[in-house]
Amino acid sequence: MTTLRWGSATDVGLVRESNQDSLLVAQPLFAVADGMGGHRGGEVASATALEILAATFGNSTTRDDLVEAVRRANAKVWDKAQLDDDLRGMGTTLTAIAKVFDEETGAESIAIINVGDSRTYLLHDGALSQVTTDHSFVEEMVRAGEISPEEAEVHPKRNVLTRALGVEPVVDSDTIEITPVPGDRLLLCSDGLVREVSDDQIAATLRRLRNPDEAARELVSMAKANGGHDNITIVIVDVETDTSKPDTSKPDIGEQTSEASPPVPKAPKRKPPKAPRIKVRNRSVVRTAGFVIAAVLLLGAIPGSVVWYARSSFFVGLEGQQLVIYRGRPEPVLFFKPTITERTNVSTNDILPSAIPPLQKGFTTSSPGSAHKYIENLNQEAIQAKNAGIPPVTPTTVKPRK
């Protein structure tokens, strides 16, 4: 098992009048959001997103829970923008990590989720790598080979996002899981850092300063020294070995003696009998037999792996207008098609129209319990929207940040 240690820093920078960034440090959940939209829209969007993220995730422990928390954060920012003309069109980036556990095996991992161009980096064995992918116009051009990364840094449309939280009723998020390794360091940051400080400079600072608070403050200072043209927000999370152990020592109850209970003499130690030695007469025969056995096991494991992959997950989909829980994958794997495990009493009339597209594709979950929780959240959101008088959704486009 591992534990997490963290530090953070945020600063308005040298050009902006207000800080529209927000950060969240709520073990085991950490996040950075960079708001956009009007005089106060960006500040409201980033703060709202992290408030809902923390409240929804709460004491949750799975990757699906983190995905659901981001979905609800998106819906809340969107709904708030529809009720206030001054906030209409607001949105925010979001990058977040959480230590989660597999529901079946209990294995721990770190789930990383991202929308927009705020980033999560991983420092492993002294080498820094960007884990998330920017959802921006220039990043798509870089991936298509139309421009170089160096050209992207000075491109006139470098601030145009292709995806952000709260500007559409539904948003796709990227999710990644990594195995936590003691000694690893994760950096979450808004683009106010990476536009002023190079990856090499960031890596050198993370290697040099082991205290996460000191490293975060130093990186903010470096960004301001290089211009500080935007808000700068940083969260650093260190993965450490959990050294806490239960106290297995016997309680100290004082010295006791008893004439009626003399000490029992210890039995003399005996050496365990030696295992008989087996001589191998023909090593080539043994090697051949070992190869045959390994091949048989491998051939037997392949069909089992396919079956496991095809049947190990669940998803919520539609059967007509009824919400249905399936076992399997939305897209059939070979000849394994998804099967219905439960038909619910919820229909498309009971949920928001914006929630229907993900159901048409199939919303994947890890267990029937997670599927039920997802459906319940959809139902509650529709009830809350009806009570609040939220108008029908009208998708908008992502606007460039100032």
mmCIF file of C-alpha atoms in Angstrom:
data_model
loop_
_atom_site.group_PDB
_atom_site.id
_atom_site.type_symbol
_atom_site.label_atom_id
_atom_site.label_comp_id
_atom_site.label_asym_id
_atom_site.label_seq_id
_atom_site.Cartn_x
_atom_site.Cartn_y
_atom_site.Cartn_z
ATOM 1 C CA MET A 1 0.000 0.000 0.000
ATOM 2 C CA THR A 2 1.061 3.567 -0.651
ATOM 3 C CA THR A 3 0.235 6.937 0.823
ATOM 4 C CA LEU A 4 0.167 10.395 -0.758
ATOM 5 C CA ARG A 5 1.898 13.617 0.351
ATOM 6 C CA TRP A 6 1.132 16.889 -1.382
ATOM 7 C CA GLY A 7 1.851 20.591 -1.710
ATOM 8 C CA SER A 8 0.197 23.377 -3.711
ATOM 9 C CA ALA A 9 0.430 27.020 -4.782
ATOM 10 C CA THR A 10 -1.640 29.439 -6.860
ATOM 11 C CA ASP A 11 -1.002 33.001 -8.015
ATOM 12 C CA VAL A 12 -2.805 35.591 -10.131
ATOM 13 C CA GLY A 13 0.387 36.284 -12.107
ATOM 14 C CA LEU A 14 1.554 39.684 -13.311
ATOM 15 C CA VAL A 15 -1.014 40.519 -16.008
ATOM 16 C CA ARG A 16 -4.471 39.242 -15.016
ATOM 17 C CA GLU A 17 -6.711 41.261 -12.700
ATOM 18 C CA SER A 18 -8.241 38.192 -11.023
ATOM 19 C CA ASN A 19 -7.370 34.568 -10.442
ATOM 20 C CA GLN A 20 -9.822 32.327 -12.309
ATOM 21 C CA ASP A 21 -7.919 29.162 -11.397
ATOM 22 C CA SER A 22 -9.052 26.845 -8.603
ATOM 23 C CA LEU A 23 -7.337 23.907 -6.909
ATOM 24 C CA LEU A 24 -8.510 20.994 -4.793
ATOM 25 C CA VAL A 25 -6.490 18.977 -2.274
ATOM 26 C CA ALA A 26 -8.819 16.508 -0.538
ATOM 27 C CA GLN A 27 -6.994 13.224 0.022
ATOM 28 C CA PRO A 28 -7.238 11.005 -2.003
ATOM 29 C CA LEU A 29 -8.573 13.465 -4.612
ATOM 30 C CA PHE A 30 -6.560 16.323 -6.150
ATOM 31 C CA ALA A 31 -7.467 18.683 -8.998
ATOM 32 C CA VAL A 32 -6.645 21.889 -10.870
ATOM 33 C CA ALA A 33 -9.211 23.880 -12.890
ATOM 34 C CA ASP A 34 -8.609 26.907 -15.140
ATOM 35 C CA GLY A 35 -11.802 28.907 -15.697
ATOM 36 C CA MET A 36 -12.849 30.978 -18.683
ATOM 37 C CA GLY A 37 -15.746 33.231 -19.594
ATOM 38 C CA GLY A 38 -16.466 36.886 -18.922
ATOM 39 C CA HIS A 39 -15.582 39.066 -15.976
ATOM 40 C CA ARG A 40 -16.457 36.487 -13.317
ATOM 41 C CA GLY A 41 -17.584 33.467 -15.345
ATOM 42 C CA GLY A 42 -14.221 31.709 -15.274
ATOM 43 C CA GLU A 43 -13.862 32.041 -11.525
ATOM 44 C CA VAL A 44 -17.397 30.727 -10.975
ATOM 45 C CA ALA A 45 -16.916 27.849 -13.420
ATOM 46 C CA SER A 46 -13.655 26.540 -11.921
ATOM 47 C CA ALA A 47 -14.864 26.893 -8.324
ATOM 48 C CA THR A 48 -18.216 25.226 -9.088
ATOM 49 C CA ALA A 49 -16.579 22.335 -10.923
ATOM 50 C CA LEU A 50 -14.245 21.513 -8.036
ATOM 51 C CA GLU A 51 -16.987 21.935 -5.439
ATOM 52 C CA ILE A 52 -19.199 19.377 -7.202
ATOM 53 C CA LEU A 53 -16.230 17.112 -7.949
ATOM 54 C CA ALA A 54 -15.331 16.908 -4.257
ATOM 55 C CA ALA A 55 -18.922 16.518 -3.071
ATOM 56 C CA THR A 56 -19.755 13.786 -5.594
ATOM 57 C CA PHE A 57 -16.563 11.777 -5.248
ATOM 58 C CA GLY A 58 -16.609 12.048 -1.439
ATOM 59 C CA ASN A 59 -15.495 8.722 0.005
ATOM 60 C CA SER A 60 -15.669 6.928 -3.333
ATOM 61 C CA THR A 61 -12.925 4.513 -4.323
ATOM 62 C CA THR A 62 -13.246 3.562 -8.002
ATOM 63 C CA ARG A 63 -12.352 5.013 -11.383
ATOM 64 C CA ASP A 64 -16.026 4.919 -12.379
ATOM 65 C CA ASP A 65 -16.816 7.103 -9.374
ATOM 66 C CA LEU A 66 -14.281 9.684 -10.563
ATOM 67 C CA VAL A 67 -15.741 9.687 -14.087
ATOM 68 C CA GLU A 68 -19.228 10.145 -12.637
ATOM 69 C CA ALA A 69 -18.039 13.016 -10.428
ATOM 70 C CA VAL A 70 -16.623 14.827 -13.466
ATOM 71 C CA ARG A 71 -19.846 14.235 -15.399
ATOM 72 C CA ARG A 72 -21.884 15.804 -12.605
ATOM 73 C CA ALA A 73 -19.438 18.709 -12.311
ATOM 74 C CA ASN A 74 -19.896 19.386 -16.020
ATOM 75 C CA ALA A 75 -23.686 19.274 -15.697
ATOM 76 C CA LYS A 76 -23.652 21.677 -12.741
ATOM 77 C CA VAL A 77 -21.488 24.275 -14.511
ATOM 78 C CA TRP A 78 -23.681 23.979 -17.601
ATOM 79 C CA ASP A 79 -26.918 24.323 -15.619
ATOM 80 C CA LYS A 80 -25.634 27.345 -13.695
ATOM 81 C CA ALA A 81 -24.660 29.068 -16.954
ATOM 82 C CA GLN A 82 -28.157 28.531 -18.404
ATOM 83 C CA LEU A 83 -29.801 30.278 -15.426
ATOM 84 C CA ASP A 84 -27.614 33.398 -15.480
ATOM 85 C CA ASP A 85 -27.092 35.461 -18.642
ATOM 86 C CA ASP A 86 -23.906 36.933 -17.168
ATOM 87 C CA LEU A 87 -22.434 33.428 -16.900
ATOM 88 C CA ARG A 88 -23.667 32.011 -20.194
ATOM 89 C CA GLY A 89 -20.805 30.421 -22.140
ATOM 90 C CA MET A 90 -18.543 30.021 -19.117
ATOM 91 C CA GLY A 91 -16.430 26.892 -18.771
ATOM 92 C CA THR A 92 -13.292 25.486 -17.235
ATOM 93 C CA THR A 93 -10.502 23.048 -17.848
ATOM 94 C CA LEU A 94 -10.013 20.235 -15.363
ATOM 95 C CA THR A 95 -7.238 17.804 -14.571
ATOM 96 C CA ALA A 96 -7.662 15.547 -11.537
ATOM 97 C CA ILE A 97 -6.152 12.463 -9.941
ATOM 98 C CA ALA A 98 -7.418 10.094 -7.255
ATOM 99 C CA LYS A 99 -6.116 6.938 -5.613
ATOM 100 C CA VAL A 100 -8.679 4.271 -6.445
ATOM 101 C CA PHE A 101 -9.133 0.530 -6.009
ATOM 102 C CA ASP A 102 -10.325 -2.295 -8.226
ATOM 103 C CA GLU A 103 -13.696 -3.541 -6.968
ATOM 104 C CA GLU A 104 -12.854 -7.195 -7.588
ATOM 105 C CA THR A 105 -9.156 -7.520 -6.741
ATOM 106 C CA GLY A 106 -8.691 -4.568 -4.381
ATOM 107 C CA ALA A 107 -5.554 -3.532 -6.292
ATOM 108 C CA GLU A 108 -4.763 0.168 -5.914
ATOM 109 C CA SER A 109 -4.026 2.550 -8.774
ATOM 110 C CA ILE A 110 -4.054 6.256 -9.515
ATOM 111 C CA ALA A 111 -6.821 7.362 -11.873
ATOM 112 C CA ILE A 112 -6.131 10.498 -13.921
ATOM 113 C CA ILE A 113 -8.908 12.411 -15.697
ATOM 114 C CA ASN A 114 -8.581 15.395 -17.997
ATOM 115 C CA VAL A 115 -10.693 17.904 -19.945
ATOM 116 C CA GLY A 116 -9.063 20.908 -21.644
ATOM 117 C CA ASP A 117 -5.420 21.954 -21.579
ATOM 118 C CA SER A 118 -4.519 21.881 -17.894
ATOM 119 C CA ARG A 119 -1.965 19.118 -17.513
ATOM 120 C CA THR A 120 -0.840 16.243 -15.314
ATOM 121 C CA TYR A 121 2.840 15.236 -15.451
ATOM 122 C CA LEU A 122 4.593 12.208 -13.956
ATOM 123 C CA LEU A 123 8.169 12.294 -12.651
ATOM 124 C CA HIS A 124 9.376 8.669 -12.562
ATOM 125 C CA ASP A 125 13.003 7.717 -11.934
ATOM 126 C CA GLY A 126 13.942 11.355 -12.525
ATOM 127 C CA ALA A 127 12.328 11.532 -15.984
ATOM 128 C CA LEU A 128 9.351 13.841 -16.579
ATOM 129 C CA SER A 129 6.538 12.875 -18.960
ATOM 130 C CA GLN A 130 3.208 14.493 -19.771
ATOM 131 C CA VAL A 131 0.455 12.011 -18.933
ATOM 132 C CA THR A 132 -2.543 13.974 -20.219
ATOM 133 C CA THR A 133 -3.245 15.208 -23.739
ATOM 134 C CA ASP A 134 -4.272 18.833 -24.355
ATOM 135 C CA HIS A 135 -7.711 19.305 -25.870
ATOM 136 C CA SER A 136 -6.767 22.309 -27.969
ATOM 137 C CA PHE A 137 -6.818 23.399 -31.598
ATOM 138 C CA VAL A 138 -3.037 23.493 -31.942
ATOM 139 C CA GLU A 139 -2.565 20.118 -30.226
ATOM 140 C CA GLU A 140 -4.840 18.505 -32.805
ATOM 141 C CA MET A 141 -2.737 20.140 -35.536
ATOM 142 C CA VAL A 142 0.447 18.796 -33.925
ATOM 143 C CA ARG A 143 -0.979 15.268 -33.738
ATOM 144 C CA ALA A 144 -2.020 15.520 -37.398
ATOM 145 C CA GLY A 145 1.528 16.548 -38.337
ATOM 146 C CA GLU A 146 0.403 19.927 -39.678
ATOM 147 C CA ILE A 147 2.629 21.965 -37.335
ATOM 148 C CA SER A 148 5.520 21.240 -34.987
ATOM 149 C CA PRO A 149 5.326 21.519 -31.179
ATOM 150 C CA GLU A 150 7.556 24.596 -31.428
ATOM 151 C CA GLU A 151 5.167 26.234 -33.906
ATOM 152 C CA ALA A 152 2.244 25.427 -31.629
ATOM 153 C CA GLU A 153 3.781 27.523 -28.845
ATOM 154 C CA VAL A 154 3.480 30.708 -30.924
ATOM 155 C CA HIS A 155 0.424 29.854 -33.026
ATOM 156 C CA PRO A 156 -2.283 32.593 -32.971
ATOM 157 C CA LYS A 157 -4.933 29.990 -32.033
ATOM 158 C CA ARG A 158 -2.947 28.349 -29.235
ATOM 159 C CA ASN A 159 -5.575 29.434 -26.662
ATOM 160 C CA VAL A 160 -8.534 27.884 -28.493
ATOM 161 C CA LEU A 161 -9.838 24.785 -26.717
ATOM 162 C CA THR A 162 -11.665 21.947 -28.453
ATOM 163 C CA ARG A 163 -13.061 20.587 -25.197
ATOM 164 C CA ALA A 164 -13.875 22.143 -21.832
ATOM 165 C CA LEU A 165 -16.066 21.489 -18.817
ATOM 166 C CA GLY A 166 -19.455 23.202 -18.690
ATOM 167 C CA VAL A 167 -19.767 24.574 -22.248
ATOM 168 C CA GLU A 168 -21.823 21.597 -23.457
ATOM 169 C CA PRO A 169 -24.449 19.553 -21.582
ATOM 170 C CA VAL A 170 -22.251 16.457 -22.043
ATOM 171 C CA VAL A 171 -18.461 16.338 -22.284
ATOM 172 C CA ASP A 172 -16.012 13.527 -23.024
ATOM 173 C CA SER A 173 -13.125 13.174 -20.596
ATOM 174 C CA ASP A 174 -9.843 11.290 -21.002
ATOM 175 C CA THR A 175 -9.114 8.775 -18.256
ATOM 176 C CA ILE A 176 -5.878 6.944 -17.539
ATOM 177 C CA GLU A 177 -4.816 4.600 -14.741
ATOM 178 C CA ILE A 178 -1.251 4.157 -13.543
ATOM 179 C CA THR A 179 0.245 1.980 -10.836
ATOM 180 C CA PRO A 180 1.462 4.072 -7.881
ATOM 181 C CA VAL A 181 5.201 3.591 -7.343
ATOM 182 C CA PRO A 182 6.867 4.962 -4.187
ATOM 183 C CA GLY A 183 9.160 7.788 -5.241
ATOM 184 C CA ASP A 184 6.961 8.919 -8.120
ATOM 185 C CA ARG A 185 5.811 12.546 -8.199
ATOM 186 C CA LEU A 186 2.710 13.867 -9.968
ATOM 187 C CA LEU A 187 2.341 17.499 -11.033
ATOM 188 C CA LEU A 188 -1.052 19.030 -11.851
ATOM 189 C CA CYS A 189 -0.967 22.534 -13.305
ATOM 190 C CA SER A 190 -2.802 25.172 -15.314
ATOM 191 C CA ASP A 191 -1.308 26.438 -18.551
ATOM 192 C CA GLY A 192 -0.003 29.526 -16.762
ATOM 193 C CA LEU A 193 2.973 27.372 -15.716
ATOM 194 C CA VAL A 194 3.764 25.521 -18.938
ATOM 195 C CA ARG A 195 3.553 28.640 -21.119
ATOM 196 C CA GLU A 196 6.318 30.270 -19.071
ATOM 197 C CA VAL A 197 8.489 27.370 -17.859
ATOM 198 C CA SER A 198 9.876 24.581 -20.055
ATOM 199 C CA ASP A 199 9.450 20.889 -19.259
ATOM 200 C CA ASP A 200 13.197 20.589 -18.641
ATOM 201 C CA GLN A 201 13.085 23.416 -16.087
ATOM 202 C CA ILE A 202 10.045 21.860 -14.413
ATOM 203 C CA ALA A 203 11.783 18.466 -14.195
ATOM 204 C CA ALA A 204 14.953 19.993 -12.724
ATOM 205 C CA THR A 205 12.945 21.781 -10.033
ATOM 206 C CA LEU A 206 10.946 18.668 -9.132
ATOM 207 C CA ARG A 207 14.161 16.659 -8.819
ATOM 208 C CA ARG A 208 15.923 19.304 -6.739
ATOM 209 C CA LEU A 209 13.221 20.220 -4.199
ATOM 210 C CA ARG A 210 11.789 17.225 -2.399
ATOM 211 C CA ASN A 211 9.291 19.171 -0.284
ATOM 212 C CA PRO A 212 6.155 19.461 -2.486
ATOM 213 C CA ASP A 213 5.113 22.845 -1.041
ATOM 214 C CA GLU A 214 8.564 24.320 -1.690
ATOM 215 C CA ALA A 215 8.637 22.906 -5.219
ATOM 216 C CA ALA A 216 5.170 24.337 -5.990
ATOM 217 C CA ARG A 217 6.119 27.798 -4.734
ATOM 218 C CA GLU A 218 9.400 27.725 -6.669
ATOM 219 C CA LEU A 219 7.626 26.863 -9.916
ATOM 220 C CA VAL A 220 5.185 29.737 -9.411
ATOM 221 C CA SER A 221 8.107 32.111 -8.872
ATOM 222 C CA MET A 222 9.781 30.853 -12.059
ATOM 223 C CA ALA A 223 6.607 31.414 -14.099
ATOM 224 C CA LYS A 224 6.276 34.977 -12.784
ATOM 225 C CA ALA A 225 9.949 35.678 -13.440
ATOM 226 C CA ASN A 226 9.404 34.645 -17.076
ATOM 227 C CA GLY A 227 6.447 36.981 -17.550
ATOM 228 C CA GLY A 228 3.537 35.653 -15.483
ATOM 229 C CA HIS A 229 1.077 36.380 -18.309
ATOM 230 C CA ASP A 230 -1.635 34.098 -16.883
ATOM 231 C CA ASN A 231 -2.845 32.697 -13.561
ATOM 232 C CA ILE A 232 -0.537 29.974 -12.254
ATOM 233 C CA THR A 233 -1.819 27.031 -10.226
ATOM 234 C CA ILE A 234 0.124 23.943 -9.166
ATOM 235 C CA VAL A 235 -0.569 20.808 -7.126
ATOM 236 C CA ILE A 236 2.270 18.345 -6.489
ATOM 237 C CA VAL A 237 1.483 14.850 -5.171
ATOM 238 C CA ASP A 238 4.211 12.468 -3.973
ATOM 239 C CA VAL A 239 3.703 8.702 -3.797
ATOM 240 C CA GLU A 240 5.241 7.228 -0.666
ATOM 241 C CA THR A 241 5.321 3.853 1.061
ATOM 242 C CA ASP A 242 2.715 3.520 3.786
ATOM 243 C CA THR A 243 4.857 2.740 6.844
ATOM 244 C CA SER A 244 1.985 2.630 9.318
ATOM 245 C CA LYS A 245 1.625 -0.869 10.787
ATOM 246 C CA PRO A 246 -0.739 -2.264 13.402
ATOM 247 C CA ASP A 247 0.780 -2.656 16.867
ATOM 248 C CA THR A 248 1.354 -6.399 17.258
ATOM 249 C CA SER A 249 3.499 -6.175 20.410
ATOM 250 C CA LYS A 250 2.165 -7.761 23.607
ATOM 251 C CA PRO A 251 0.831 -5.326 26.202
ATOM 252 C CA ASP A 252 3.176 -4.600 29.103
ATOM 253 C CA ILE A 253 1.327 -6.098 32.105
ATOM 254 C CA GLY A 254 4.308 -6.237 34.454
ATOM 255 C CA GLU A 255 6.459 -9.141 35.638
ATOM 256 C CA GLN A 256 4.503 -12.226 36.814
ATOM 257 C CA THR A 257 5.764 -15.302 38.674
ATOM 258 C CA SER A 258 4.001 -18.446 39.790
ATOM 259 C CA GLU A 259 5.418 -21.384 41.719
ATOM 260 C CA ALA A 260 2.564 -23.535 40.479
ATOM 261 C CA SER A 261 3.473 -22.907 36.871
ATOM 262 C CA PRO A 262 7.174 -23.535 36.334
ATOM 263 C CA PRO A 263 8.613 -22.527 32.970
ATOM 264 C CA VAL A 264 8.175 -25.088 30.248
ATOM 265 C CA PRO A 265 11.538 -26.181 28.842
ATOM 266 C CA LYS A 266 12.001 -25.434 25.149
ATOM 267 C CA ALA A 267 12.176 -28.380 22.836
ATOM 268 C CA PRO A 268 15.558 -28.808 21.185
ATOM 269 C CA LYS A 269 15.717 -27.501 17.621
ATOM 270 C CA ARG A 270 15.946 -30.139 14.949
ATOM 271 C CA LYS A 271 17.222 -29.671 11.479
ATOM 272 C CA PRO A 272 14.586 -30.315 8.846
ATOM 273 C CA PRO A 273 15.185 -33.437 6.778
ATOM 274 C CA LYS A 274 16.931 -32.850 3.501
ATOM 275 C CA ALA A 275 14.820 -33.208 0.425
ATOM 276 C CA PRO A 276 15.791 -36.138 -1.743
ATOM 277 C CA ARG A 277 17.935 -35.218 -4.689
ATOM 278 C CA ILE A 278 16.474 -36.032 -8.077
ATOM 279 C CA LYS A 279 18.873 -36.595 -10.920
ATOM 280 C CA VAL A 280 17.826 -35.504 -14.385
ATOM 281 C CA ARG A 281 18.908 -38.165 -16.863
ATOM 282 C CA ASN A 282 17.912 -36.368 -20.083
ATOM 283 C CA ARG A 283 17.713 -32.571 -19.963
ATOM 284 C CA SER A 284 16.565 -32.237 -23.579
ATOM 285 C CA VAL A 285 13.491 -34.328 -22.805
ATOM 286 C CA VAL A 286 12.706 -32.106 -19.817
ATOM 287 C CA ARG A 287 13.097 -28.942 -21.870
ATOM 288 C CA THR A 288 10.858 -30.314 -24.625
ATOM 289 C CA ALA A 289 8.210 -31.338 -22.127
ATOM 290 C CA GLY A 290 8.350 -27.909 -20.505
ATOM 291 C CA PHE A 291 7.895 -26.203 -23.870
ATOM 292 C CA VAL A 292 4.893 -28.388 -24.726
ATOM 293 C CA ILE A 293 3.258 -27.704 -21.359
ATOM 294 C CA ALA A 294 3.824 -23.942 -21.677
ATOM 295 C CA ALA A 295 2.341 -23.929 -25.199
ATOM 296 C CA VAL A 296 -0.752 -25.817 -24.050
ATOM 297 C CA LEU A 297 -1.257 -23.437 -21.147
ATOM 298 C CA LEU A 298 -0.854 -20.412 -23.428
ATOM 299 C CA LEU A 299 -3.336 -21.722 -25.978
ATOM 300 C CA GLY A 300 -5.782 -22.402 -23.177
ATOM 301 C CA ALA A 301 -5.314 -18.952 -21.685
ATOM 302 C CA ILE A 302 -6.044 -17.001 -24.891
ATOM 303 C CA PRO A 303 -9.732 -17.970 -25.156
ATOM 304 C CA GLY A 304 -10.098 -17.368 -21.427
ATOM 305 C CA SER A 305 -8.655 -13.870 -21.773
ATOM 306 C CA VAL A 306 -11.045 -13.040 -24.610
ATOM 307 C CA VAL A 307 -14.018 -14.230 -22.579
ATOM 308 C CA TRP A 308 -12.861 -12.241 -19.544
ATOM 309 C CA TYR A 309 -12.439 -9.051 -21.600
ATOM 310 C CA ALA A 310 -15.815 -9.481 -23.299
ATOM 311 C CA ARG A 311 -17.752 -10.213 -20.098
ATOM 312 C CA SER A 312 -15.892 -8.393 -17.306
ATOM 313 C CA SER A 313 -17.680 -5.028 -17.571
ATOM 314 C CA PHE A 314 -21.208 -3.645 -17.590
ATOM 315 C CA PHE A 315 -22.847 -0.711 -19.323
ATOM 316 C CA VAL A 316 -26.075 1.261 -19.244
ATOM 317 C CA GLY A 317 -27.866 1.486 -22.583
ATOM 318 C CA LEU A 318 -31.305 1.831 -24.117
ATOM 319 C CA GLU A 319 -33.893 -0.714 -25.184
ATOM 320 C CA GLY A 320 -36.375 1.493 -26.933
ATOM 321 C CA GLN A 321 -37.012 4.234 -24.364
ATOM 322 C CA GLN A 322 -36.176 2.093 -21.340
ATOM 323 C CA LEU A 323 -32.808 2.274 -19.533
ATOM 324 C CA VAL A 324 -31.261 -1.197 -19.394
ATOM 325 C CA ILE A 325 -28.177 -2.620 -17.680
ATOM 326 C CA TYR A 326 -26.084 -4.863 -19.921
ATOM 327 C CA ARG A 327 -23.217 -7.194 -19.156
ATOM 328 C CA GLY A 328 -20.382 -7.054 -21.679
ATOM 329 C CA ARG A 329 -19.047 -4.340 -23.961
ATOM 330 C CA PRO A 330 -21.106 -1.871 -26.034
ATOM 331 C CA GLU A 331 -19.216 -3.092 -29.109
ATOM 332 C CA PRO A 332 -19.344 -6.916 -29.428
ATOM 333 C CA VAL A 333 -16.029 -8.725 -28.977
ATOM 334 C CA LEU A 334 -15.748 -11.487 -31.621
ATOM 335 C CA PHE A 335 -18.960 -13.503 -31.211
ATOM 336 C CA PHE A 336 -19.571 -12.374 -27.602
ATOM 337 C CA LYS A 337 -22.523 -9.983 -27.625
ATOM 338 C CA PRO A 338 -23.715 -8.006 -24.576
ATOM 339 C CA THR A 339 -26.601 -9.480 -22.644
ATOM 340 C CA ILE A 340 -29.285 -7.737 -20.610
ATOM 341 C CA THR A 341 -28.945 -8.290 -16.876
ATOM 342 C CA GLU A 342 -31.703 -5.941 -15.737
ATOM 343 C CA ARG A 343 -34.451 -3.760 -17.188
ATOM 344 C CA THR A 344 -35.022 -0.701 -15.016
ATOM 345 C CA ASN A 345 -38.187 1.306 -14.423
ATOM 346 C CA VAL A 346 -36.510 4.457 -15.752
ATOM 347 C CA SER A 347 -37.233 5.742 -19.265
ATOM 348 C CA THR A 348 -35.815 8.530 -21.400
ATOM 349 C CA ASN A 349 -38.762 10.673 -20.270
ATOM 350 C CA ASP A 350 -37.366 10.536 -16.710
ATOM 351 C CA ILE A 351 -33.921 11.982 -17.550
ATOM 352 C CA LEU A 352 -32.520 15.115 -19.185
ATOM 353 C CA PRO A 353 -32.276 15.115 -23.006
ATOM 354 C CA SER A 354 -28.565 15.853 -22.669
ATOM 355 C CA ALA A 355 -28.066 12.480 -20.942
ATOM 356 C CA ILE A 356 -29.443 10.432 -23.832
ATOM 357 C CA PRO A 357 -26.441 10.498 -26.280
ATOM 358 C CA PRO A 358 -24.076 8.665 -23.870
ATOM 359 C CA LEU A 359 -26.755 6.019 -23.326
ATOM 360 C CA GLN A 360 -27.149 5.504 -27.060
ATOM 361 C CA LYS A 361 -23.426 4.710 -27.224
ATOM 362 C CA GLY A 362 -23.474 2.713 -23.968
ATOM 363 C CA PHE A 363 -22.102 4.163 -20.709
ATOM 364 C CA THR A 364 -19.545 1.653 -19.385
ATOM 365 C CA THR A 365 -19.303 0.838 -15.662
ATOM 366 C CA SER A 366 -17.401 -1.772 -13.673
ATOM 367 C CA SER A 367 -20.304 -3.342 -11.757
ATOM 368 C CA PRO A 368 -24.121 -3.461 -11.537
ATOM 369 C CA GLY A 369 -23.865 -1.297 -8.412
ATOM 370 C CA SER A 370 -22.079 1.451 -10.347
ATOM 371 C CA ALA A 371 -24.678 1.179 -13.107
ATOM 372 C CA HIS A 372 -27.522 1.658 -10.608
ATOM 373 C CA LYS A 373 -25.753 4.652 -9.096
ATOM 374 C CA TYR A 374 -25.344 6.219 -12.549
ATOM 375 C CA ILE A 375 -29.052 5.778 -13.357
ATOM 376 C CA GLU A 376 -30.071 7.178 -9.974
ATOM 377 C CA ASN A 377 -27.904 10.270 -10.574
ATOM 378 C CA LEU A 378 -29.500 10.814 -14.003
ATOM 379 C CA ASN A 379 -32.954 10.641 -12.445
ATOM 380 C CA GLN A 380 -32.061 13.042 -9.612
ATOM 381 C CA GLU A 381 -30.526 15.565 -12.014
ATOM 382 C CA ALA A 382 -33.714 15.621 -14.075
ATOM 383 C CA ILE A 383 -35.822 16.214 -10.957
ATOM 384 C CA GLN A 384 -33.530 19.015 -9.768
ATOM 385 C CA ALA A 385 -33.554 20.665 -13.208
ATOM 386 C CA LYS A 386 -37.357 20.525 -13.347
ATOM 387 C CA ASN A 387 -37.693 22.065 -9.884
ATOM 388 C CA ALA A 388 -35.183 24.792 -10.779
ATOM 389 C CA GLY A 389 -36.962 25.626 -14.036
ATOM 390 C CA ILE A 390 -33.858 25.055 -16.172
ATOM 391 C CA PRO A 391 -34.719 25.614 -19.884
ATOM 392 C CA PRO A 392 -34.071 22.970 -22.583
ATOM 393 C CA VAL A 393 -30.394 22.571 -23.375
ATOM 394 C CA THR A 394 -28.877 24.218 -26.437
ATOM 395 C CA PRO A 395 -25.284 23.147 -27.195
ATOM 396 C CA THR A 396 -22.729 25.924 -27.585
ATOM 397 C CA THR A 397 -19.189 26.023 -28.897
ATOM 398 C CA VAL A 398 -15.969 26.335 -26.946
ATOM 399 C CA LYS A 399 -14.812 29.926 -26.983
ATOM 400 C CA PRO A 400 -11.149 30.974 -26.902
ATOM 401 C CA ARG A 401 -9.849 32.250 -23.603
ATOM 402 C CA LYS A 402 -8.647 35.825 -23.379
#
